[in-house]
Tab-separated table of C-alpha atoms (C1' of nucleotides) in Angstrom:
chain	number	residue	atom	x	y	z
A	24	MET	CA	0.000	0.000	0.000
A	25	PRO	CA	2.095	2.903	-1.098
A	26	GLY	CA	0.089	6.097	-1.246
A	27	ASN	CA	-3.007	5.833	0.873
A	28	ALA	CA	-1.953	7.453	4.109
A	29	ARG	CA	-4.153	10.325	5.215
A	30	VAL	CA	-3.231	13.401	3.213
A	31	PRO	CA	-3.953	16.797	4.819
A	32	ARG	CA	-5.802	19.109	2.508
A	33	PRO	CA	-3.111	21.783	2.260
A	34	THR	CA	-0.729	19.036	1.208
A	35	ALA	CA	-3.153	17.688	-1.376
A	36	GLN	CA	-3.459	21.133	-2.882
A	37	ARG	CA	0.270	21.528	-3.148
A	38	LEU	CA	0.618	18.106	-4.728
A	39	SER	CA	-1.334	19.450	-7.698
A	40	LEU	CA	1.158	22.245	-8.032
A	41	TYR	CA	4.173	19.988	-7.661
A	42	LEU	CA	2.761	17.791	-10.385
A	43	ARG	CA	2.382	20.749	-12.714
A	44	GLU	CA	6.028	21.697	-12.196
A	45	LEU	CA	7.231	18.113	-12.490
A	46	GLU	CA	5.519	17.801	-15.839
A	47	ARG	CA	7.227	20.961	-16.973
A	48	LEU	CA	10.581	19.597	-15.831
A	49	ALA	CA	9.934	16.278	-17.526
A	50	ALA	CA	9.248	18.141	-20.766
A	51	ILE	CA	12.603	19.914	-20.312
A	52	GLU	CA	14.104	16.485	-19.680
A	53	GLN	CA	15.411	17.389	-16.288
A	54	LEU	CA	15.877	14.113	-14.433
A	55	THR	CA	15.960	15.151	-10.786
A	56	VAL	CA	14.697	18.013	-8.616
A	57	SER	CA	15.603	19.205	-5.167
A	58	SER	CA	12.954	20.091	-2.641
A	59	ARG	CA	14.249	23.633	-2.866
A	60	GLN	CA	13.692	23.944	-6.591
A	61	LEU	CA	10.273	22.376	-6.373
A	62	GLY	CA	9.336	24.620	-3.501
A	63	GLU	CA	10.400	27.769	-5.304
A	64	ALA	CA	8.254	26.850	-8.274
A	65	VAL	CA	5.112	26.638	-6.184
A	66	GLY	CA	5.857	29.147	-3.448
A	67	ALA	CA	6.552	26.740	-0.612
A	68	ALA	CA	9.509	26.220	1.711
A	69	ASP	CA	11.842	23.314	1.019
A	70	ALA	CA	11.094	21.646	4.336
A	71	GLN	CA	7.432	21.869	3.438
A	72	VAL	CA	8.040	20.033	0.204
A	73	ARG	CA	9.962	17.284	1.964
A	74	LYS	CA	7.217	16.904	4.556
A	75	ASP	CA	4.579	16.670	1.853
A	76	LEU	CA	6.469	14.041	-0.083
A	77	GLY	CA	7.139	12.167	3.121
A	78	ILE	CA	3.412	12.140	3.811
A	79	ILE	CA	2.685	10.378	0.547
A	80	GLY	CA	5.505	7.978	1.272
A	81	HIS	CA	7.895	9.024	-1.439
A	82	SER	CA	11.635	9.107	-0.800
A	83	GLY	CA	14.350	11.131	-2.451
A	84	MET	CA	18.096	10.681	-2.643
A	85	PRO	CA	20.176	12.696	-0.182
A	86	GLY	CA	22.594	14.938	-2.034
A	87	ILE	CA	20.670	14.465	-5.290
A	88	GLY	CA	16.982	15.156	-4.911
A	89	TYR	CA	13.907	13.401	-6.310
A	90	ARG	CA	13.568	11.573	-9.614
A	91	VAL	CA	11.210	13.714	-11.671
A	92	MET	CA	9.305	11.001	-13.510
A	93	ALA	CA	8.947	8.674	-10.560
A	94	LEU	CA	7.752	11.464	-8.315
A	95	ALA	CA	5.215	12.664	-10.870
A	96	GLU	CA	3.842	9.165	-11.165
A	97	ALA	CA	3.641	8.764	-7.396
A	98	ILE	CA	1.733	12.022	-7.067
A	99	ARG	CA	-0.651	11.081	-9.869
A	100	GLU	CA	-1.392	7.890	-8.013
A	101	VAL	CA	-2.086	9.637	-4.725
A	102	ILE	CA	-4.278	12.278	-6.324
A	103	GLY	CA	-6.108	9.611	-8.257
A	104	VAL	CA	-5.294	10.951	-11.718
A	105	HIS	CA	-3.671	7.703	-12.813
A	106	LYS	CA	-7.090	6.650	-14.005
A	107	GLN	CA	-9.238	8.621	-16.427
A	108	TRP	CA	-12.197	10.412	-14.858
A	109	ARG	CA	-15.427	10.885	-16.748
A	110	ALA	CA	-17.460	14.002	-16.109
A	111	ALA	CA	-20.916	15.264	-16.929
A	112	LEU	CA	-21.305	18.973	-17.432
A	113	VAL	CA	-24.618	20.534	-16.482
A	114	GLY	CA	-25.202	23.982	-17.906
A	115	ALA	CA	-24.229	24.929	-21.439
A	116	GLY	CA	-23.913	28.627	-20.728
A	117	ASN	CA	-20.769	30.678	-21.036
A	118	ILE	CA	-18.734	28.957	-18.368
A	119	GLY	CA	-19.951	25.556	-19.423
A	120	ARG	CA	-18.990	26.074	-23.039
A	121	ALA	CA	-15.581	27.379	-22.012
A	122	LEU	CA	-14.992	24.232	-19.989
A	123	VAL	CA	-15.962	21.830	-22.746
A	124	ALA	CA	-13.727	23.696	-25.143
A	125	TYR	CA	-10.759	23.312	-22.841
A	126	ARG	CA	-9.370	20.277	-24.649
A	127	SER	CA	-6.321	19.639	-22.515
A	128	PHE	CA	-8.355	18.300	-19.617
A	129	HIS	CA	-8.266	15.141	-21.574
A	130	GLU	CA	-4.496	14.691	-21.246
A	131	GLN	CA	-4.768	15.384	-17.571
A	132	GLY	CA	-7.005	12.531	-16.611
A	133	PHE	CA	-10.373	14.198	-17.167
A	134	GLU	CA	-12.930	14.040	-19.893
A	135	ILE	CA	-16.295	15.691	-20.247
A	136	VAL	CA	-18.374	13.001	-21.890
A	137	ALA	CA	-21.847	14.510	-21.723
A	138	VAL	CA	-23.448	17.936	-21.559
A	139	PHE	CA	-26.868	18.727	-20.123
A	140	ASP	CA	-29.051	21.791	-19.995
A	141	ALA	CA	-32.509	22.569	-18.723
A	142	SER	CA	-33.342	25.059	-21.445
A	143	ALA	CA	-35.286	23.607	-24.369
A	144	THR	CA	-33.684	26.109	-26.725
A	145	VAL	CA	-30.212	24.791	-25.936
A	146	VAL	CA	-30.959	21.084	-25.820
A	147	GLY	CA	-30.094	19.427	-29.100
A	148	ARG	CA	-27.438	21.936	-30.036
A	149	THR	CA	-23.841	20.841	-30.266
A	150	VAL	CA	-20.945	22.163	-28.227
A	151	ALA	CA	-17.467	20.867	-29.004
A	152	GLN	CA	-18.859	17.785	-30.750
A	153	LEU	CA	-21.158	16.931	-27.852
A	154	ARG	CA	-24.906	17.104	-28.274
A	155	VAL	CA	-26.575	18.914	-25.388
A	156	ARG	CA	-28.999	16.540	-23.680
A	157	PRO	CA	-32.122	17.257	-21.661
A	158	MET	CA	-31.963	16.871	-17.883
A	159	THR	CA	-34.314	13.921	-18.112
A	160	ASP	CA	-31.484	11.912	-19.646
A	161	LEU	CA	-29.152	12.548	-16.744
A	162	ALA	CA	-29.569	9.435	-14.636
A	163	ALA	CA	-29.533	7.061	-17.569
A	164	THR	CA	-26.494	8.692	-19.126
A	165	VAL	CA	-24.499	8.734	-15.915
A	166	ALA	CA	-25.114	5.024	-15.518
A	167	ARG	CA	-24.514	4.106	-19.141
A	168	GLU	CA	-21.376	6.229	-19.599
A	169	GLY	CA	-19.861	5.396	-16.228
A	170	ILE	CA	-19.698	9.025	-15.188
A	171	ASP	CA	-17.858	9.719	-11.922
A	172	ILE	CA	-18.196	13.429	-11.434
A	173	GLY	CA	-20.612	16.235	-12.209
A	174	ILE	CA	-19.792	19.815	-13.078
A	175	VAL	CA	-22.396	22.368	-12.058
A	176	ALA	CA	-22.297	25.442	-14.284
A	177	VAL	CA	-25.825	26.764	-13.883
A	178	PRO	CA	-27.264	29.857	-12.176
A	179	ALA	CA	-27.277	29.856	-8.393
A	180	GLU	CA	-31.061	29.458	-8.249
A	181	CYS	CA	-31.107	25.984	-9.767
A	182	ALA	CA	-27.710	24.777	-8.563
A	183	GLN	CA	-29.072	22.847	-5.599
A	184	ASP	CA	-31.638	21.042	-7.735
A	185	VAL	CA	-28.978	20.090	-10.239
A	186	ALA	CA	-26.730	18.862	-7.448
A	187	ASP	CA	-29.568	16.730	-6.099
A	188	ASP	CA	-30.119	15.257	-9.547
A	189	LEU	CA	-26.435	14.490	-9.938
A	190	VAL	CA	-26.220	12.817	-6.565
A	191	ALA	CA	-29.341	10.802	-7.292
A	192	ALA	CA	-27.792	9.788	-10.594
A	193	GLY	CA	-24.831	8.436	-8.683
A	194	VAL	CA	-21.885	10.754	-9.203
A	195	ARG	CA	-19.146	10.633	-6.582
A	196	GLY	CA	-17.991	14.227	-6.754
A	197	ILE	CA	-19.222	17.636	-7.848
A	198	LEU	CA	-17.301	20.612	-9.118
A	199	ASN	CA	-19.501	23.605	-8.444
A	200	PHE	CA	-19.218	26.901	-10.301
A	201	ALA	CA	-22.402	28.381	-8.864
A	202	PRO	CA	-21.929	30.966	-6.107
A	203	ARG	CA	-23.914	28.965	-3.591
A	204	LEU	CA	-23.008	26.386	-0.979
A	205	LEU	CA	-24.568	23.123	-2.112
A	206	SER	CA	-25.521	20.427	0.311
A	207	VAL	CA	-24.830	16.884	-0.742
A	208	GLY	CA	-24.513	13.730	1.279
A	209	LYS	CA	-21.281	12.868	3.024
A	210	ARG	CA	-20.566	10.259	0.405
A	211	VAL	CA	-20.163	12.853	-2.314
A	212	ALA	CA	-17.127	15.108	-2.594
A	213	MET	CA	-17.549	18.740	-3.440
A	214	VAL	CA	-15.222	21.498	-4.591
A	215	ASN	CA	-16.268	25.059	-5.319
A	216	VAL	CA	-14.879	27.459	-7.878
A	217	ASP	CA	-16.306	30.870	-7.240
A	218	PHE	CA	-15.243	33.773	-9.454
A	219	ARG	CA	-16.936	36.356	-7.330
A	220	SER	CA	-15.235	35.180	-4.154
A	221	ALA	CA	-11.927	35.071	-5.980
A	222	LEU	CA	-12.362	38.658	-7.119
A	223	GLU	CA	-13.425	39.737	-3.661
A	224	ASN	CA	-10.426	38.062	-2.093
A	225	LEU	CA	-8.256	39.846	-4.615
A	226	VAL	CA	-9.599	43.310	-3.969
A	227	HIS	CA	-9.461	42.680	-0.255
A	228	ASP	CA	-5.768	41.921	-0.635
A	229	VAL	CA	-5.360	45.051	-2.689
A	230	SER	CA	-7.133	47.124	-0.056
A	231	GLN	CA	-5.031	45.695	2.770
A	232	ARG	CA	-1.912	46.372	0.802
A	233	GLU	CA	-3.014	49.950	0.343
A	234	ILE	CA	-3.544	50.630	4.022
A	235	ALA	CA	-0.287	48.821	4.794
A	236	GLU	CA	1.565	51.081	2.404
A	237	ILE	CA	-0.034	54.161	3.833
A	238	SER	CA	0.672	53.378	7.458
A	239	GLU	CA	4.154	52.319	6.438
A	240	ALA	CA	4.739	55.665	4.842
A	241	VAL	CA	3.204	57.596	7.723
A	242	SER	CA	4.633	55.890	10.777
A	243	LYS	CA	8.253	55.436	11.576
A	244	PRO	CA	9.256	51.797	11.118
A	245	VAL	CA	9.079	51.427	14.903
A	246	ALA	CA	5.531	52.027	15.991
A	247	ARG	CA	3.597	48.782	16.078
A	248	ARG	CA	0.240	50.226	17.114
A	249	ARG	CA	-2.838	48.414	15.721
A	250	ARG	CA	-3.928	45.492	17.950
A	251	GLY	CA	-7.425	47.019	18.360
A	252	ARG	CA	-8.812	45.271	21.395
A	253	GLY	CA	-5.841	43.789	23.119
A	254	ALA	CA	-6.210	42.679	26.718
A	255	ALA	CA	-4.045	44.207	29.373
B	19	MET	CA	-11.228	53.623	11.287
B	20	PRO	CA	-13.849	50.908	11.501
B	21	GLY	CA	-12.713	47.952	9.509
B	22	ASN	CA	-8.971	48.052	9.061
B	23	ALA	CA	-7.720	45.579	11.630
B	24	ARG	CA	-5.666	42.754	10.230
B	25	VAL	CA	-7.988	40.165	8.704
B	26	PRO	CA	-6.712	36.548	8.507
B	27	ARG	CA	-7.147	35.058	5.081
B	28	PRO	CA	-9.568	32.300	6.098
B	29	THR	CA	-11.733	34.980	7.641
B	30	ALA	CA	-11.556	37.134	4.513
B	31	GLN	CA	-12.712	34.183	2.454
B	32	ARG	CA	-15.639	33.525	4.713
B	33	LEU	CA	-16.608	37.195	4.640
B	34	SER	CA	-17.320	36.781	0.931
B	35	LEU	CA	-19.657	33.939	1.719
B	36	TYR	CA	-21.391	35.779	4.551
B	37	LEU	CA	-21.964	38.662	2.195
B	38	ARG	CA	-23.549	36.393	-0.369
B	39	GLU	CA	-25.952	35.033	2.227
B	40	LEU	CA	-26.689	38.463	3.663
B	41	GLU	CA	-27.646	39.709	0.229
B	42	ARG	CA	-29.974	36.776	-0.137
B	43	LEU	CA	-31.546	37.530	3.246
B	44	ALA	CA	-31.863	41.193	2.379
B	45	ALA	CA	-33.736	40.222	-0.769
B	46	ILE	CA	-36.065	38.118	1.392
B	47	GLU	CA	-36.399	41.158	3.645
B	48	GLN	CA	-35.164	39.358	6.699
B	49	LEU	CA	-33.924	42.034	9.072
B	50	THR	CA	-31.623	40.173	11.432
B	51	VAL	CA	-29.526	37.001	11.436
B	52	SER	CA	-27.980	34.960	14.172
B	53	SER	CA	-24.422	33.719	13.947
B	54	ARG	CA	-25.887	30.259	13.858
B	55	GLN	CA	-28.031	30.875	10.798
B	56	LEU	CA	-25.218	32.628	9.007
B	57	GLY	CA	-22.833	29.843	9.879
B	58	GLU	CA	-25.133	27.154	8.591
B	59	ALA	CA	-25.463	28.926	5.275
B	60	VAL	CA	-21.731	28.910	4.672
B	61	GLY	CA	-20.704	25.769	6.496
B	62	ALA	CA	-19.051	27.362	9.514
B	63	ALA	CA	-19.607	27.066	13.261
B	64	ASP	CA	-21.498	29.829	15.013
B	65	ALA	CA	-18.541	30.706	17.213
B	66	GLN	CA	-16.487	31.026	14.066
B	67	VAL	CA	-18.917	33.526	12.629
B	68	ARG	CA	-18.853	35.594	15.798
B	69	LYS	CA	-15.059	35.574	15.856
B	70	ASP	CA	-14.945	36.673	12.233
B	71	LEU	CA	-17.366	39.511	12.774
B	72	GLY	CA	-15.490	40.493	15.900
B	73	ILE	CA	-12.306	40.688	13.869
B	74	ILE	CA	-13.802	43.228	11.511
B	75	GLY	CA	-15.121	45.133	14.500
B	76	HIS	CA	-18.821	44.574	13.958
B	77	SER	CA	-21.133	44.005	16.909
B	78	GLY	CA	-24.424	42.209	17.131
B	79	MET	CA	-27.257	42.340	19.629
B	80	PRO	CA	-27.314	39.606	22.271
B	81	GLY	CA	-30.540	37.669	22.072
B	82	ILE	CA	-31.291	39.092	18.624
B	83	GLY	CA	-28.401	38.668	16.239
B	84	TYR	CA	-26.938	40.979	13.602
B	85	ARG	CA	-28.736	43.536	11.471
B	86	VAL	CA	-28.617	42.177	7.942
B	87	MET	CA	-28.179	45.404	6.009
B	88	ALA	CA	-25.697	46.984	8.378
B	89	LEU	CA	-23.585	43.860	8.488
B	90	ALA	CA	-23.579	43.523	4.719
B	91	GLU	CA	-22.419	47.097	4.395
B	92	ALA	CA	-19.699	46.594	6.985
B	93	ILE	CA	-18.409	43.538	5.171
B	94	ARG	CA	-18.446	45.328	1.818
B	95	GLU	CA	-16.362	48.054	3.362
B	96	VAL	CA	-13.800	45.632	4.778
B	97	ILE	CA	-13.533	43.663	1.564
B	98	GLY	CA	-13.254	46.845	-0.398
B	99	VAL	CA	-16.313	46.310	-2.576
B	100	HIS	CA	-17.928	49.558	-1.489
B	101	LYS	CA	-16.124	51.174	-4.380
B	102	GLN	CA	-16.377	50.032	-7.986
B	103	TRP	CA	-13.319	48.195	-9.304
B	104	ARG	CA	-12.252	48.469	-12.920
B	105	ALA	CA	-10.617	45.489	-14.555
B	106	ALA	CA	-8.750	44.776	-17.750
B	107	LEU	CA	-9.139	41.318	-19.227
B	108	VAL	CA	-6.215	39.888	-21.146
B	109	GLY	CA	-7.057	36.926	-23.347
B	110	ALA	CA	-10.247	36.730	-25.372
B	111	GLY	CA	-10.336	32.948	-25.516
B	112	ASN	CA	-13.056	30.755	-24.083
B	113	ILE	CA	-12.587	31.639	-20.456
B	114	GLY	CA	-12.083	35.277	-21.235
B	115	ARG	CA	-15.286	35.535	-23.232
B	116	ALA	CA	-17.209	33.714	-20.524
B	117	LEU	CA	-15.989	36.247	-17.978
B	118	VAL	CA	-16.926	39.300	-20.025
B	119	ALA	CA	-20.342	37.841	-20.631
B	120	TYR	CA	-20.946	37.412	-16.915
B	121	ARG	CA	-22.884	40.640	-16.559
B	122	SER	CA	-23.632	40.506	-12.874
B	123	PHE	CA	-20.059	41.297	-11.899
B	124	HIS	CA	-21.152	44.806	-12.486
B	125	GLU	CA	-23.661	44.834	-9.612
B	126	GLN	CA	-21.053	43.331	-7.369
B	127	GLY	CA	-18.496	46.062	-7.533
B	128	PHE	CA	-16.555	44.901	-10.589
B	129	GLU	CA	-16.490	45.923	-14.187
B	130	ILE	CA	-14.410	44.704	-17.080
B	131	VAL	CA	-13.763	47.871	-19.015
B	132	ALA	CA	-11.229	46.678	-21.586
B	133	VAL	CA	-10.259	43.463	-23.335
B	134	PHE	CA	-6.847	42.675	-24.817
B	135	ASP	CA	-5.450	39.871	-26.888
B	136	ALA	CA	-2.119	39.132	-28.495
B	137	SER	CA	-3.574	37.427	-31.540
B	138	ALA	CA	-3.988	39.659	-34.586
B	139	THR	CA	-6.975	37.642	-35.726
B	140	VAL	CA	-8.869	38.438	-32.540
B	141	VAL	CA	-7.895	42.077	-32.122
B	142	GLY	CA	-10.587	44.346	-33.473
B	143	ARG	CA	-13.414	41.909	-32.904
B	144	THR	CA	-16.081	42.695	-30.384
B	145	VAL	CA	-16.979	40.684	-27.299
B	146	ALA	CA	-19.923	41.820	-25.224
B	147	GLN	CA	-19.790	45.312	-26.678
B	148	LEU	CA	-16.087	45.689	-26.002
B	149	ARG	CA	-13.626	45.955	-28.858
B	150	VAL	CA	-10.620	43.670	-28.357
B	151	ARG	CA	-7.480	45.796	-28.249
B	152	PRO	CA	-3.897	44.931	-29.088
B	153	MET	CA	-1.437	44.408	-26.236
B	154	THR	CA	0.411	47.532	-27.296
B	155	ASP	CA	-2.522	49.574	-26.027
B	156	LEU	CA	-2.338	48.084	-22.544
B	157	ALA	CA	-0.311	50.647	-20.630
B	158	ALA	CA	-2.097	53.631	-22.132
B	159	THR	CA	-5.536	52.136	-21.555
B	160	VAL	CA	-4.839	51.181	-17.949
B	161	ALA	CA	-3.771	54.729	-17.241
B	162	ARG	CA	-6.565	56.402	-19.181
B	163	GLU	CA	-9.373	54.170	-17.871
B	164	GLY	CA	-8.160	54.077	-14.298
B	165	ILE	CA	-7.901	50.302	-14.274
B	166	ASP	CA	-7.123	48.717	-10.911
B	167	ILE	CA	-6.875	45.025	-11.631
B	168	GLY	CA	-5.895	42.715	-14.461
B	169	ILE	CA	-7.395	39.361	-15.341
B	170	VAL	CA	-5.038	36.893	-16.962
B	171	ALA	CA	-6.894	34.412	-19.162
B	172	VAL	CA	-4.160	33.368	-21.552
B	173	PRO	CA	-2.238	30.090	-22.051
B	174	ALA	CA	0.313	29.216	-19.391
B	175	GLU	CA	3.225	29.908	-21.732
B	176	CYS	CA	2.562	33.631	-22.038
B	177	ALA	CA	0.985	34.216	-18.635
B	178	GLN	CA	4.154	35.530	-17.008
B	179	ASP	CA	4.773	37.994	-19.840
B	180	VAL	CA	1.228	39.261	-19.591
B	181	ALA	CA	1.559	39.608	-15.831
B	182	ASP	CA	4.752	41.612	-16.297
B	183	ASP	CA	2.976	43.889	-18.760
B	184	LEU	CA	0.073	44.382	-16.376
B	185	VAL	CA	2.341	45.212	-13.467
B	186	ALA	CA	4.322	47.604	-15.619
B	187	ALA	CA	1.058	49.214	-16.669
B	188	GLY	CA	0.293	49.831	-13.016
B	189	VAL	CA	-2.437	47.425	-11.942
B	190	ARG	CA	-2.658	46.682	-8.229
B	191	GLY	CA	-3.952	43.144	-8.396
B	192	ILE	CA	-4.089	40.221	-10.776
B	193	LEU	CA	-6.639	37.456	-11.064
B	194	ASN	CA	-4.851	34.589	-12.752
B	195	PHE	CA	-6.612	31.798	-14.639
B	196	ALA	CA	-3.434	30.320	-16.097
B	197	PRO	CA	-2.187	27.132	-14.434
B	198	ARG	CA	1.128	28.665	-13.542
B	199	LEU	CA	2.464	30.489	-10.496
B	200	LEU	CA	3.170	34.046	-11.591
B	201	SER	CA	5.745	36.191	-9.914
B	202	VAL	CA	4.845	39.810	-9.363
B	203	GLY	CA	6.260	42.359	-6.993
B	204	LYS	CA	5.129	42.523	-3.391
B	205	ARG	CA	3.083	45.593	-4.157
B	206	VAL	CA	0.736	43.667	-6.408
B	207	ALA	CA	-1.888	41.257	-5.072
B	208	MET	CA	-2.470	37.976	-6.796
B	209	VAL	CA	-5.205	35.353	-6.689
B	210	ASN	CA	-5.254	32.174	-8.716
B	211	VAL	CA	-8.217	30.324	-10.138
B	212	ASP	CA	-7.039	26.972	-11.386
B	213	PHE	CA	-9.575	24.583	-12.906
B	214	ARG	CA	-7.140	21.751	-13.152
B	215	SER	CA	-6.128	21.987	-9.515
B	216	ALA	CA	-9.768	22.214	-8.534
B	217	LEU	CA	-10.544	19.041	-10.463
B	218	GLU	CA	-7.542	17.290	-8.998
B	219	ASN	CA	-8.539	18.278	-5.494
B	220	LEU	CA	-11.991	16.936	-6.211
B	221	VAL	CA	-10.882	13.554	-7.477
B	222	HIS	CA	-8.435	13.274	-4.620
B	223	ASP	CA	-11.328	13.764	-2.232
B	224	VAL	CA	-13.321	11.173	-4.121
B	225	SER	CA	-10.434	8.711	-3.953
B	226	GLN	CA	-9.954	9.236	-0.235
B	227	ARG	CA	-13.649	8.782	0.335
B	228	GLU	CA	-13.489	5.512	-1.544
B	229	ILE	CA	-10.751	4.030	0.590
B	230	ALA	CA	-12.477	5.337	3.689
B	231	GLU	CA	-15.687	3.560	2.687
B	232	ILE	CA	-13.865	0.357	1.969
B	233	SER	CA	-12.025	0.224	5.260
B	234	GLU	CA	-15.267	1.213	6.971
B	235	ALA	CA	-17.076	-1.682	5.366
B	236	VAL	CA	-14.301	-4.078	6.275
B	237	SER	CA	-14.023	-3.163	9.940
B	238	LYS	CA	-17.012	-3.600	12.218
B	239	PRO	CA	-19.408	-0.636	12.288
B	240	VAL	CA	-18.813	-0.195	16.017
B	241	ALA	CA	-19.982	3.431	16.224
B	242	ARG	CA	-16.451	4.458	15.316
B	243	ARG	CA	-16.868	8.098	14.491
B	244	ARG	CA	-14.245	8.757	11.849
B	245	ARG	CA	-10.580	8.135	12.124
B	246	GLY	CA	-11.132	5.349	9.581
B	247	ARG	CA	-7.840	3.576	9.624
B	248	GLY	CA	-6.176	2.000	12.569
B	249	ALA	CA	-2.407	2.372	12.295
B	250	ALA	CA	-0.516	-0.301	10.447
C	133	DG	C1'	-35.556	31.559	26.773
C	134	DT	C1'	-32.055	33.318	22.964
C	135	DT	C1'	-27.771	35.029	21.335
C	136	DT	C1'	-23.464	37.697	21.644
C	137	DG	C1'	-18.399	38.339	22.908
C	138	DT	C1'	-14.244	36.289	24.346
C	139	DG	C1'	-10.543	34.102	27.102
C	140	DA	C1'	-8.644	29.557	27.147
C	141	DA	C1'	-7.881	25.020	25.375
C	142	DC	C1'	-7.202	22.525	21.391
C	143	DC	C1'	-5.610	21.076	17.037
C	144	DG	C1'	-3.262	20.841	12.582
C	145	DT	C1'	0.167	22.843	9.878
C	146	DT	C1'	4.487	25.187	9.118
C	147	DT	C1'	9.056	26.201	10.257
C	148	DC	C1'	13.278	25.173	12.477
C	149	DA	C1'	17.334	22.737	13.075
C	150	DC	C1'	20.162	19.112	12.689
C	151	DA	C1'	21.587	14.157	12.217
C	152	DG	C1'	22.488	11.114	8.490
C	153	DC	C1'	23.525	9.862	3.894
C	154	DA	C1'	25.492	10.395	-1.041
D	8	DT	C1'	29.662	19.721	-0.227
D	9	DG	C1'	24.525	19.238	-1.153
D	10	DC	C1'	20.469	17.354	0.055
D	11	DT	C1'	17.023	14.384	2.488
D	12	DG	C1'	14.211	12.933	6.571
D	13	DT	C1'	12.338	14.072	10.874
D	14	DG	C1'	11.666	15.131	15.700
D	15	DA	C1'	10.623	19.385	18.255
D	16	DA	C1'	9.096	24.006	18.558
D	17	DA	C1'	6.381	27.777	16.884
D	18	DC	C1'	2.418	29.509	14.817
D	19	DG	C1'	-2.290	30.554	13.645
D	20	DG	C1'	-6.789	29.270	13.408
D	21	DT	C1'	-10.789	26.773	15.343
D	22	DT	C1'	-13.588	25.130	18.921
D	23	DC	C1'	-15.135	25.231	23.612
D	24	DA	C1'	-17.515	27.070	27.286
D	25	DC	C1'	-19.533	30.466	29.843
D	26	DA	C1'	-20.573	35.156	31.667
D	27	DA	C1'	-23.134	39.050	30.189
D	28	DA	C1'	-26.918	41.201	27.549
D	29	DC	C1'	-31.364	41.143	25.596
DNA sequence: GTTTGTGAACCGTTTCACAGCA
DNA sequence: TGCTGTGAAACGGTTCACAAAC
């Protein structure tokens, strides 16, 4: 049993990034990497990288580093990308169409094999060689095509209904683009991608940076005021 | 002076979600919320909500809760969404076009006011009433239009170049859709939206859930809460 | 009764620092 | 020398629990 220890979420997220860099290095035909180099590429400390790789049970060579190809393969296995995942997209709007068009998912272990939409005017049309199907076909298609995951790219108002349908149809995970927390059973995994939150996080960062710059410029680099409601 | 204490990133992220729910409640004309109700809507504990709101210096009424409108406004102020942000989109591909088409950004404090692309065949076309401009216009347009943030929706290979151009043009933050860590100066904020990582995180969750279910089924269901795997 | 505000305990992750190996 | 692996310490965030306020 190589890679099935419990993987903390922060580590899992970094594994994705390591993998991206390892694939780049493999393309460059670099054979080994140090934890330092890998860490720099993804914005993590070297010790962090070593801890992460230790967690998934992968060893490197002291004085040398890690073998690029072997490490990439080990990470793919832990993430679960060594097999091909089949996805159903629900919602053939702007985001949905952009996702289907993104061909390189396919080389990365993912494939959108069916597209659904609730709107009668969209059903029957073709996006990226896939015919848009009516929602009534969902359950049957998921079963027939062996679909593992659902992608929700519909307006917030109907997102929960779609999620319910997907769960009932038997998907194991949902990637949600609607700006709404969806409730699904514990047996179904769920990841959110929320443009609005991302933008808000960004402008919050910008705002904080602004006030930091201002107070930096105003105060001598000694005063450490702030601390609002500190106890005595 | 109200909301400029240091806000931890996890808190900032939840503030976005609180705001979403508060806007929904405001639309329903609910006047107050308890930390419990707010927490349930975003998947956080009630104490967590109270801590978060304490951090931004907002008080509620014991026995009653928080005033919906006032809280929403306070959060908008902390996030920085009380002002309108102007964005430049670089990359008029699938993702780019989907973003421009997403009209409701506008009511949420964001507006894409210019679109750029490096490809001569795309420059000059119109997406959502905006003419696609050549990259050579970037610096001048950012200055003239008072653009605060840049959105990078180009292939990974040119993402760093685009980011450099945006920083040189004077944007304060970058929202990056390219699957590549971009380096920008410390003065510029940066948030990544990475579909591939999101998908990988999802399937990793699915995989872990699978092994958890298996080992659960194997061992006796003796009211063992979680903790799935006994050590080797 | 309900619900807030908050010190204190708790927990998981990150960073440090260094022994051990190539 | 360069680099890994790993305990131990430091850090930051979350959860608990309860007094105070309505």
